[in-house]
Amino acid sequence: NSGRDAIPLFLRREKLPKNAPTGLYQPGTITSRTVLNVLGKLVGNKGHYILDNRKTGAVHQEFYRDSDLKIGAVINVWGRKITLCDCDEFTKEYYRTKYGIEDFTPVQYKASPPPKPEKTFPPYNGFGS
């Protein structure tokens, strides 16, 4: 052990599906083209196949877009509800120019700490010095 353990990764840069988790797909389920029929030998390149140009077997997923993201919105990130609380200056400028949004009031995400209870001592009962 070198002391450098791999850090688990929750999310990487990719399209974020709205309705997740959808489960695991079998290999070849999500492809750009679907093979409709296979003729001949499957070994080597001697077989023939027909591709589905209409993409009837394609899996359609809806992904989050920039118009869906706003301060205070709750999004589903792989089964976890995430509340968007604030954004950086670059994102604010992007939303100003593209959508004309001017209100970027941050949402409070941390509750105020509860007041500390006052310590009270029990009455003297005769034990001790």
C-alpha positions as MATLAB code, in Angstrom:
seq = 'NSGRDAIPLFLRREKLPKNAPTGLYQPGTITSRTVLNVLGKLVGNKGHYILDNRKTGAVHQEFYRDSDLKIGAVINVWGRKITLCDCDEFTKEYYRTKYGIEDFTPVQYKASPPPKPEKTFPPYNGFGS';
ca = [
       0.000    0.000    0.000;
       1.548    3.275   -1.097;
      -0.933    5.317    0.928;
      -2.488    6.684   -2.235;
      -5.849    5.010   -2.394;
      -8.141    5.703   -5.292;
     -10.810    8.228   -4.350;
     -14.317    7.093   -5.299;
     -15.989    9.258   -7.926;
     -19.670   10.157   -7.540;
     -20.159   12.049  -10.792;
     -18.091   12.772  -13.866;
     -18.668   15.231  -16.676;
     -21.404   13.800  -18.867;
     -25.051   14.258  -19.748;
     -27.223   13.876  -16.655;
     -30.438   11.878  -17.206;
     -33.587   13.261  -15.572;
     -35.055    9.902  -14.613;
     -32.194    7.997  -13.052;
     -31.252    5.408  -11.959;
     -32.614    3.410  -14.839;
     -30.728    0.238  -14.026;
     -27.905   -1.443  -15.811;
     -28.213   -2.171  -19.498;
     -26.895   -5.285  -21.173;
     -23.922   -4.823  -23.518;
     -25.130   -3.676  -26.917;
     -28.465   -2.340  -25.647;
     -27.593    1.317  -26.099;
     -26.088    1.755  -29.549;
     -26.472    4.275  -32.328;
     -27.690    1.585  -34.760;
     -29.661   -1.617  -34.199;
     -28.903   -4.847  -36.054;
     -32.198   -6.226  -37.353;
     -31.104   -9.482  -38.918;
     -27.937  -11.522  -39.208;
     -27.402  -13.812  -42.187;
     -24.539  -16.215  -42.767;
     -21.648  -17.121  -40.517;
     -20.984  -15.057  -37.448;
     -17.259  -15.869  -37.497;
     -15.115  -13.408  -39.409;
     -16.474  -10.834  -41.853;
     -18.360  -13.314  -44.044;
     -21.782  -12.597  -42.530;
     -24.346  -10.058  -43.656;
     -26.400   -7.823  -41.460;
     -29.161   -5.261  -41.867;
     -29.111   -2.050  -39.840;
     -32.262   -0.341  -38.590;
     -32.287    3.129  -40.142;
     -35.454    4.136  -38.276;
     -33.919    3.356  -34.884;
     -37.058    1.611  -33.637;
     -35.239   -0.165  -30.807;
     -33.352    2.902  -29.570;
     -33.578    3.806  -25.889;
     -34.746    7.410  -25.480;
     -33.666    9.269  -22.372;
     -34.411   12.811  -21.333;
     -31.422   14.770  -20.054;
     -31.152   17.971  -18.005;
     -30.526   21.095  -20.062;
     -29.261   24.499  -18.985;
     -32.842   25.808  -18.977;
     -33.741   23.254  -16.252;
     -31.051   24.474  -13.861;
     -31.849   27.453  -11.640;
     -31.186   28.452   -8.055;
     -33.568   26.636   -5.737;
     -34.348   23.856   -8.228;
     -34.235   20.270   -6.989;
     -32.678   17.853   -9.477;
     -32.267   14.094   -9.422;
     -28.596   13.099   -9.618;
     -28.471    9.311   -9.919;
     -31.227    8.810   -7.361;
     -30.151   11.574   -4.974;
     -32.139   14.794   -4.637;
     -29.805   17.785   -4.998;
     -30.883   21.391   -4.353;
     -29.045   24.045   -6.365;
     -28.165   26.766   -3.846;
     -25.848   29.202   -5.634;
     -23.656   29.599   -8.715;
     -20.411   31.292   -9.692;
     -20.022   34.594  -11.562;
     -19.411   32.946  -14.943;
     -22.691   31.014  -14.671;
     -24.560   34.144  -13.568;
     -23.276   36.041  -16.599;
     -24.240   33.135  -18.881;
     -27.827   33.100  -17.562;
     -28.031   36.915  -17.818;
     -27.064   36.925  -21.493;
     -28.928   33.796  -22.622;
     -32.133   33.902  -20.539;
     -32.248   37.449  -19.125;
     -32.375   36.221  -15.524;
     -31.277   38.845  -13.001;
     -32.300   37.321   -9.645;
     -29.507   35.129   -8.285;
     -30.416   35.195   -4.597;
     -28.691   32.224   -2.947;
     -30.768   29.657   -1.093;
     -29.796   28.971    2.509;
     -28.630   25.380    2.654;
     -27.276   25.142    6.187;
     -29.661   25.352    9.102;
     -28.656   27.708   11.882;
     -27.023   25.830   14.749;
     -29.372   25.036   17.622;
     -28.838   27.034   20.812;
     -26.635   25.332   23.361;
     -28.643   24.076   26.325;
     -27.794   25.650   29.651;
     -26.051   23.249   32.013;
     -27.899   22.719   35.257;
     -26.467   20.925   38.260;
     -28.621   18.556   40.310;
     -29.419   19.615   43.882;
     -27.115   18.467   46.658;
     -28.212   15.084   48.041;
     -25.680   14.627   50.847;
     -23.137   12.391   49.094;
     -19.617   13.598   48.407;
     -17.505   16.129   50.190;
];
